[in-house]
Amino acid sequence: MTSFAPDSIVLNRKLPLWYQVSQSLRASILGRSPHDPLRLPTEEQLAGHYGVSVLTMRQALKELEDEGLITRHRRRGTFIEPDALRGAPVRLLGSVDAIVAQQSGMTTELLEHGPAPVPAEFAEHFPDLSETAAYHRLRCDEKTGEPTNHARNYVRPELAARIDPEDLVRWPMTKVLRDAVGADISRITDTVEARLADPETARLLRVPLLSPILHYTGVTYDSGGRPLDVAVIHYRGDRFSFTVTLDAT
């Protein structure tokens, strides 16, 4: 039986290796094609793929098993759970692959895209620009079709010129910028706060007006500290929670 092939990553030695591996594998699983195999490679093969110990790999797999994304069967192997719930917590630890994983695993509709003035609240991030490329997407649960979040991205025009809109239907913006455009992504800062659904958000997410939502803002920077992209995502409050993991080492 052919095994599922996860993406490769460059590990950051300042963050827990098991966490980075679990988030990378999670992003690969949630972003897989429906025709991809459900069986994962062995622990030893996955450890070799990511360049970590088998013990680290087991810890990463346990994280995904606890989340319900995979099932492990003695002597048969480890398998992706095709009907696993996609409405996972918003989990942040500072890894680019964690952000990719957070945004993966849903069907996406590109509602609109094109040039747009820099929003006043983000002017500090684009001091040299009067206009960005704006993208508005709606994400829905793959199984039920229920809307779960909608996102707006404001991207530097020189990067947007290299973005294929079809890629944004398949992948999160972070993955498109990093893997398709080749942008130099160094870090992402994240802010999550509780808000009440405005009329547009209530309509798109099919929730009552003034329902609780999670308002996420993420700013992506290059190695020179220049903002490349600002993302604003509204998550349904009844489908998502916010979790921060702190590394004590």
PDB file of N, CA and C in Angstrom, residues 121-195:
ATOM      1  N   GLU A 121      -5.813  51.195   9.619  1.00  0.00           N
ATOM      2  CA  GLU A 121      -5.286  50.514  10.809  1.00  0.00           C
ATOM      3  C   GLU A 121      -3.992  49.755  10.523  1.00  0.00           C
ATOM      4  N   PHE A 122      -3.671  49.560   9.224  1.00  0.00           N
ATOM      5  CA  PHE A 122      -2.443  48.847   8.876  1.00  0.00           C
ATOM      6  C   PHE A 122      -1.429  49.733   8.173  1.00  0.00           C
ATOM      7  N   ALA A 123      -1.668  51.033   8.172  1.00  0.00           N
ATOM      8  CA  ALA A 123      -0.766  51.960   7.487  1.00  0.00           C
ATOM      9  C   ALA A 123       0.655  51.878   8.041  1.00  0.00           C
ATOM     10  N   GLU A 124       0.787  51.600   9.334  1.00  0.00           N
ATOM     11  CA  GLU A 124       2.121  51.524   9.933  1.00  0.00           C
ATOM     12  C   GLU A 124       2.935  50.363   9.371  1.00  0.00           C
ATOM     13  N   HIS A 125       2.260  49.344   8.847  1.00  0.00           N
ATOM     14  CA  HIS A 125       2.959  48.193   8.293  1.00  0.00           C
ATOM     15  C   HIS A 125       3.393  48.413   6.843  1.00  0.00           C
ATOM     16  N   PHE A 126       2.759  49.356   6.164  1.00  0.00           N
ATOM     17  CA  PHE A 126       3.084  49.628   4.762  1.00  0.00           C
ATOM     18  C   PHE A 126       3.350  51.117   4.568  1.00  0.00           C
ATOM     19  N   PRO A 127       4.321  51.688   5.255  1.00  0.00           N
ATOM     20  CA  PRO A 127       4.532  53.142   5.190  1.00  0.00           C
ATOM     21  C   PRO A 127       4.953  53.644   3.813  1.00  0.00           C
ATOM     22  N   ASP A 128       5.473  52.745   2.973  1.00  0.00           N
ATOM     23  CA  ASP A 128       5.944  53.138   1.645  1.00  0.00           C
ATOM     24  C   ASP A 128       4.899  52.905   0.562  1.00  0.00           C
ATOM     25  N   LEU A 129       3.696  52.442   0.956  1.00  0.00           N
ATOM     26  CA  LEU A 129       2.675  52.095  -0.031  1.00  0.00           C
ATOM     27  C   LEU A 129       1.395  52.883   0.209  1.00  0.00           C
ATOM     28  N   SER A 130       0.705  53.182  -0.874  1.00  0.00           N
ATOM     29  CA  SER A 130      -0.640  53.738  -0.771  1.00  0.00           C
ATOM     30  C   SER A 130      -1.684  52.685  -1.143  1.00  0.00           C
ATOM     31  N   GLU A 131      -1.195  51.589  -1.739  1.00  0.00           N
ATOM     32  CA  GLU A 131      -2.105  50.550  -2.229  1.00  0.00           C
ATOM     33  C   GLU A 131      -1.465  49.183  -2.039  1.00  0.00           C
ATOM     34  N   THR A 132      -2.271  48.201  -1.672  1.00  0.00           N
ATOM     35  CA  THR A 132      -1.836  46.812  -1.575  1.00  0.00           C
ATOM     36  C   THR A 132      -2.706  45.959  -2.492  1.00  0.00           C
ATOM     37  N   ALA A 133      -2.380  44.679  -2.567  1.00  0.00           N
ATOM     38  CA  ALA A 133      -3.257  43.714  -3.218  1.00  0.00           C
ATOM     39  C   ALA A 133      -4.080  43.043  -2.121  1.00  0.00           C
ATOM     40  N   ALA A 134      -5.395  43.090  -2.246  1.00  0.00           N
ATOM     41  CA  ALA A 134      -6.276  42.547  -1.214  1.00  0.00           C
ATOM     42  C   ALA A 134      -6.943  41.269  -1.706  1.00  0.00           C
ATOM     43  N   TYR A 135      -7.051  40.293  -0.812  1.00  0.00           N
ATOM     44  CA  TYR A 135      -7.693  39.010  -1.115  1.00  0.00           C
ATOM     45  C   TYR A 135      -8.707  38.715  -0.020  1.00  0.00           C
ATOM     46  N   HIS A 136      -9.903  38.304  -0.417  1.00  0.00           N
ATOM     47  CA  HIS A 136     -10.959  37.986   0.540  1.00  0.00           C
ATOM     48  C   HIS A 136     -11.428  36.568   0.260  1.00  0.00           C
ATOM     49  N   ARG A 137     -11.323  35.717   1.281  1.00  0.00           N
ATOM     50  CA  ARG A 137     -11.679  34.313   1.114  1.00  0.00           C
ATOM     51  C   ARG A 137     -12.631  33.849   2.214  1.00  0.00           C
ATOM     52  N   LEU A 138     -13.475  32.887   1.864  1.00  0.00           N
ATOM     53  CA  LEU A 138     -14.397  32.261   2.811  1.00  0.00           C
ATOM     54  C   LEU A 138     -14.029  30.792   2.909  1.00  0.00           C
ATOM     55  N   ARG A 139     -13.864  30.302   4.146  1.00  0.00           N
ATOM     56  CA  ARG A 139     -13.521  28.893   4.355  1.00  0.00           C
ATOM     57  C   ARG A 139     -14.701  28.172   4.984  1.00  0.00           C
ATOM     58  N   CYS A 140     -14.932  26.940   4.508  1.00  0.00           N
ATOM     59  CA  CYS A 140     -16.063  26.146   4.985  1.00  0.00           C
ATOM     60  C   CYS A 140     -15.589  24.753   5.378  1.00  0.00           C
ATOM     61  N   ASP A 141     -16.327  24.133   6.274  1.00  0.00           N
ATOM     62  CA  ASP A 141     -16.055  22.761   6.658  1.00  0.00           C
ATOM     63  C   ASP A 141     -16.205  21.858   5.435  1.00  0.00           C
ATOM     64  N   GLU A 142     -15.209  21.007   5.205  1.00  0.00           N
ATOM     65  CA  GLU A 142     -15.231  20.146   4.019  1.00  0.00           C
ATOM     66  C   GLU A 142     -16.421  19.210   3.999  1.00  0.00           C
ATOM     67  N   LYS A 143     -16.820  18.725   5.172  1.00  0.00           N
ATOM     68  CA  LYS A 143     -17.863  17.703   5.246  1.00  0.00           C
ATOM     69  C   LYS A 143     -19.262  18.296   5.222  1.00  0.00           C
ATOM     70  N   THR A 144     -19.481  19.362   5.999  1.00  0.00           N
ATOM     71  CA  THR A 144     -20.829  19.910   6.141  1.00  0.00           C
ATOM     72  C   THR A 144     -21.103  21.116   5.248  1.00  0.00           C
ATOM     73  N   GLY A 145     -20.040  21.748   4.767  1.00  0.00           N
ATOM     74  CA  GLY A 145     -20.211  22.968   3.983  1.00  0.00           C
ATOM     75  C   GLY A 145     -20.491  24.193   4.823  1.00  0.00           C
ATOM     76  N   GLU A 146     -20.443  24.032   6.153  1.00  0.00           N
ATOM     77  CA  GLU A 146     -20.744  25.140   7.062  1.00  0.00           C
ATOM     78  C   GLU A 146     -19.594  26.147   7.075  1.00  0.00           C
ATOM     79  N   PRO A 147     -19.870  27.444   6.904  1.00  0.00           N
ATOM     80  CA  PRO A 147     -18.797  28.442   6.972  1.00  0.00           C
ATOM     81  C   PRO A 147     -18.152  28.452   8.355  1.00  0.00           C
ATOM     82  N   THR A 148     -16.834  28.544   8.383  1.00  0.00           N
ATOM     83  CA  THR A 148     -16.120  28.550   9.658  1.00  0.00           C
ATOM     84  C   THR A 148     -15.338  29.836   9.891  1.00  0.00           C
ATOM     85  N   ASN A 149     -14.828  30.453   8.832  1.00  0.00           N
ATOM     86  CA  ASN A 149     -14.103  31.707   8.992  1.00  0.00           C
ATOM     87  C   ASN A 149     -13.967  32.405   7.649  1.00  0.00           C
ATOM     88  N   HIS A 150     -13.763  33.710   7.698  1.00  0.00           N
ATOM     89  CA  HIS A 150     -13.451  34.425   6.456  1.00  0.00           C
ATOM     90  C   HIS A 150     -12.229  35.296   6.704  1.00  0.00           C
ATOM     91  N   ALA A 151     -11.415  35.423   5.673  1.00  0.00           N
ATOM     92  CA  ALA A 151     -10.104  36.050   5.814  1.00  0.00           C
ATOM     93  C   ALA A 151      -9.888  37.127   4.766  1.00  0.00           C
ATOM     94  N   ARG A 152      -9.236  38.199   5.189  1.00  0.00           N
ATOM     95  CA  ARG A 152      -8.767  39.236   4.272  1.00  0.00           C
ATOM     96  C   ARG A 152      -7.252  39.352   4.423  1.00  0.00           C
ATOM     97  N   ASN A 153      -6.557  39.333   3.299  1.00  0.00           N
ATOM     98  CA  ASN A 153      -5.106  39.503   3.287  1.00  0.00           C
ATOM     99  C   ASN A 153      -4.745  40.744   2.497  1.00  0.00           C
ATOM    100  N   TYR A 154      -3.794  41.481   3.018  1.00  0.00           N
ATOM    101  CA  TYR A 154      -3.265  42.663   2.339  1.00  0.00           C
ATOM    102  C   TYR A 154      -1.782  42.403   2.084  1.00  0.00           C
ATOM    103  N   VAL A 155      -1.429  42.257   0.809  1.00  0.00           N
ATOM    104  CA  VAL A 155      -0.104  41.783   0.412  1.00  0.00           C
ATOM    105  C   VAL A 155       0.620  42.856  -0.391  1.00  0.00           C
ATOM    106  N   ARG A 156       1.938  42.925  -0.218  1.00  0.00           N
ATOM    107  CA  ARG A 156       2.730  43.855  -1.007  1.00  0.00           C
ATOM    108  C   ARG A 156       2.532  43.549  -2.493  1.00  0.00           C
ATOM    109  N   PRO A 157       2.326  44.581  -3.339  1.00  0.00           N
ATOM    110  CA  PRO A 157       2.004  44.363  -4.756  1.00  0.00           C
ATOM    111  C   PRO A 157       3.047  43.544  -5.513  1.00  0.00           C
ATOM    112  N   GLU A 158       4.340  43.721  -5.205  1.00  0.00           N
ATOM    113  CA  GLU A 158       5.360  42.986  -5.948  1.00  0.00           C
ATOM    114  C   GLU A 158       5.293  41.488  -5.672  1.00  0.00           C
ATOM    115  N   LEU A 159       4.799  41.114  -4.488  1.00  0.00           N
ATOM    116  CA  LEU A 159       4.595  39.693  -4.205  1.00  0.00           C
ATOM    117  C   LEU A 159       3.298  39.201  -4.832  1.00  0.00           C
ATOM    118  N   ALA A 160       2.265  40.032  -4.759  1.00  0.00           N
ATOM    119  CA  ALA A 160       0.964  39.649  -5.317  1.00  0.00           C
ATOM    120  C   ALA A 160       1.054  39.393  -6.815  1.00  0.00           C
ATOM    121  N   ALA A 161       1.960  40.080  -7.496  1.00  0.00           N
ATOM    122  CA  ALA A 161       2.109  39.888  -8.942  1.00  0.00           C
ATOM    123  C   ALA A 161       2.533  38.469  -9.277  1.00  0.00           C
ATOM    124  N   ARG A 162       3.081  37.743  -8.306  1.00  0.00           N
ATOM    125  CA  ARG A 162       3.542  36.371  -8.544  1.00  0.00           C
ATOM    126  C   ARG A 162       2.597  35.329  -7.946  1.00  0.00           C
ATOM    127  N   ILE A 163       1.452  35.773  -7.421  1.00  0.00           N
ATOM    128  CA  ILE A 163       0.491  34.852  -6.824  1.00  0.00           C
ATOM    129  C   ILE A 163      -0.514  34.391  -7.868  1.00  0.00           C
ATOM    130  N   ASP A 164      -0.690  33.086  -7.970  1.00  0.00           N
ATOM    131  CA  ASP A 164      -1.745  32.503  -8.796  1.00  0.00           C
ATOM    132  C   ASP A 164      -2.998  32.389  -7.921  1.00  0.00           C
ATOM    133  N   PRO A 165      -4.086  33.090  -8.243  1.00  0.00           N
ATOM    134  CA  PRO A 165      -5.291  33.025  -7.392  1.00  0.00           C
ATOM    135  C   PRO A 165      -5.787  31.609  -7.139  1.00  0.00           C
ATOM    136  N   GLU A 166      -5.539  30.706  -8.100  1.00  0.00           N
ATOM    137  CA  GLU A 166      -5.981  29.325  -7.905  1.00  0.00           C
ATOM    138  C   GLU A 166      -5.261  28.676  -6.727  1.00  0.00           C
ATOM    139  N   ASP A 167      -4.020  29.094  -6.472  1.00  0.00           N
ATOM    140  CA  ASP A 167      -3.288  28.544  -5.337  1.00  0.00           C
ATOM    141  C   ASP A 167      -3.953  28.911  -4.017  1.00  0.00           C
ATOM    142  N   LEU A 168      -4.618  30.060  -3.966  1.00  0.00           N
ATOM    143  CA  LEU A 168      -5.264  30.504  -2.736  1.00  0.00           C
ATOM    144  C   LEU A 168      -6.546  29.723  -2.448  1.00  0.00           C
ATOM    145  N   VAL A 169      -7.054  29.011  -3.438  1.00  0.00           N
ATOM    146  CA  VAL A 169      -8.185  28.123  -3.212  1.00  0.00           C
ATOM    147  C   VAL A 169      -7.684  26.811  -2.601  1.00  0.00           C
ATOM    148  N   ARG A 170      -6.447  26.444  -2.928  1.00  0.00           N
ATOM    149  CA  ARG A 170      -5.875  25.173  -2.470  1.00  0.00           C
ATOM    150  C   ARG A 170      -5.114  25.304  -1.163  1.00  0.00           C
ATOM    151  N   TRP A 171      -4.426  26.444  -0.973  1.00  0.00           N
ATOM    152  CA  TRP A 171      -3.489  26.576   0.143  1.00  0.00           C
ATOM    153  C   TRP A 171      -3.718  27.867   0.923  1.00  0.00           C
ATOM    154  N   PRO A 172      -3.267  27.917   2.177  1.00  0.00           N
ATOM    155  CA  PRO A 172      -3.281  29.170   2.940  1.00  0.00           C
ATOM    156  C   PRO A 172      -2.310  30.184   2.333  1.00  0.00           C
ATOM    157  N   MET A 173      -2.535  31.466   2.593  1.00  0.00           N
ATOM    158  CA  MET A 173      -1.666  32.510   2.050  1.00  0.00           C
ATOM    159  C   MET A 173      -0.218  32.324   2.486  1.00  0.00           C
ATOM    160  N   THR A 174      -0.006  31.923   3.743  1.00  0.00           N
ATOM    161  CA  THR A 174       1.363  31.745   4.230  1.00  0.00           C
ATOM    162  C   THR A 174       2.111  30.723   3.390  1.00  0.00           C
ATOM    163  N   LYS A 175       1.453  29.626   3.073  1.00  0.00           N
ATOM    164  CA  LYS A 175       2.090  28.583   2.255  1.00  0.00           C
ATOM    165  C   LYS A 175       2.333  29.078   0.833  1.00  0.00           C
ATOM    166  N   VAL A 176       1.376  29.829   0.279  1.00  0.00           N
ATOM    167  CA  VAL A 176       1.549  30.364  -1.077  1.00  0.00           C
ATOM    168  C   VAL A 176       2.747  31.304  -1.124  1.00  0.00           C
ATOM    169  N   LEU A 177       2.832  32.210  -0.152  1.00  0.00           N
ATOM    170  CA  LEU A 177       3.943  33.157  -0.142  1.00  0.00           C
ATOM    171  C   LEU A 177       5.276  32.439   0.017  1.00  0.00           C
ATOM    172  N   ARG A 178       5.324  31.465   0.905  1.00  0.00           N
ATOM    173  CA  ARG A 178       6.588  30.786   1.185  1.00  0.00           C
ATOM    174  C   ARG A 178       6.988  29.810   0.083  1.00  0.00           C
ATOM    175  N   ASP A 179       6.035  28.948  -0.333  1.00  0.00           N
ATOM    176  CA  ASP A 179       6.394  27.838  -1.212  1.00  0.00           C
ATOM    177  C   ASP A 179       6.182  28.134  -2.697  1.00  0.00           C
ATOM    178  N   ALA A 180       5.152  28.924  -3.032  1.00  0.00           N
ATOM    179  CA  ALA A 180       4.883  29.209  -4.444  1.00  0.00           C
ATOM    180  C   ALA A 180       5.576  30.484  -4.912  1.00  0.00           C
ATOM    181  N   VAL A 181       5.535  31.512  -4.089  1.00  0.00           N
ATOM    182  CA  VAL A 181       6.147  32.797  -4.459  1.00  0.00           C
ATOM    183  C   VAL A 181       7.629  32.828  -4.095  1.00  0.00           C
ATOM    184  N   GLY A 182       8.012  32.078  -3.050  1.00  0.00           N
ATOM    185  CA  GLY A 182       9.405  32.084  -2.613  1.00  0.00           C
ATOM    186  C   GLY A 182       9.758  33.264  -1.740  1.00  0.00           C
ATOM    187  N   ALA A 183       8.762  33.806  -1.038  1.00  0.00           N
ATOM    188  CA  ALA A 183       9.014  34.961  -0.170  1.00  0.00           C
ATOM    189  C   ALA A 183       9.895  34.567   1.005  1.00  0.00           C
ATOM    190  N   ASP A 184      10.693  35.495   1.444  1.00  0.00           N
ATOM    191  CA  ASP A 184      11.608  35.312   2.570  1.00  0.00           C
ATOM    192  C   ASP A 184      10.845  35.586   3.866  1.00  0.00           C
ATOM    193  N   ILE A 185      10.217  34.551   4.418  1.00  0.00           N
ATOM    194  CA  ILE A 185       9.426  34.706   5.633  1.00  0.00           C
ATOM    195  C   ILE A 185      10.288  34.384   6.843  1.00  0.00           C
ATOM    196  N   SER A 186      10.400  35.365   7.734  1.00  0.00           N
ATOM    197  CA  SER A 186      11.224  35.182   8.926  1.00  0.00           C
ATOM    198  C   SER A 186      10.381  34.935  10.170  1.00  0.00           C
ATOM    199  N   ARG A 187       9.285  35.682  10.313  1.00  0.00           N
ATOM    200  CA  ARG A 187       8.447  35.528  11.499  1.00  0.00           C
ATOM    201  C   ARG A 187       7.045  36.038  11.215  1.00  0.00           C
ATOM    202  N   ILE A 188       6.120  35.624  12.075  1.00  0.00           N
ATOM    203  CA  ILE A 188       4.732  36.071  12.002  1.00  0.00           C
ATOM    204  C   ILE A 188       4.286  36.442  13.405  1.00  0.00           C
ATOM    205  N   THR A 189       3.762  37.634  13.571  1.00  0.00           N
ATOM    206  CA  THR A 189       3.210  38.029  14.864  1.00  0.00           C
ATOM    207  C   THR A 189       1.696  37.873  14.818  1.00  0.00           C
ATOM    208  N   ASP A 190       1.127  37.371  15.907  1.00  0.00           N
ATOM    209  CA  ASP A 190      -0.296  37.051  15.934  1.00  0.00           C
ATOM    210  C   ASP A 190      -0.996  37.737  17.097  1.00  0.00           C
ATOM    211  N   THR A 191      -2.197  38.227  16.825  1.00  0.00           N
ATOM    212  CA  THR A 191      -3.044  38.800  17.863  1.00  0.00           C
ATOM    213  C   THR A 191      -4.435  38.197  17.716  1.00  0.00           C
ATOM    214  N   VAL A 192      -4.984  37.694  18.802  1.00  0.00           N
ATOM    215  CA  VAL A 192      -6.344  37.148  18.789  1.00  0.00           C
ATOM    216  C   VAL A 192      -7.143  37.838  19.884  1.00  0.00           C
ATOM    217  N   GLU A 193      -8.312  38.324  19.536  1.00  0.00           N
ATOM    218  CA  GLU A 193      -9.167  38.990  20.524  1.00  0.00           C
ATOM    219  C   GLU A 193     -10.629  38.632  20.267  1.00  0.00           C
ATOM    220  N   ALA A 194     -11.424  38.733  21.295  1.00  0.00           N
ATOM    221  CA  ALA A 194     -12.855  38.463  21.186  1.00  0.00           C
ATOM    222  C   ALA A 194     -13.574  39.699  20.660  1.00  0.00           C
ATOM    223  N   ARG A 195     -14.483  39.468  19.715  1.00  0.00           N
ATOM    224  CA  ARG A 195     -15.299  40.553  19.179  1.00  0.00           C
ATOM    225  C   ARG A 195     -16.705  40.031  18.935  1.00  0.00           C
TER     226      ARG A 195
END
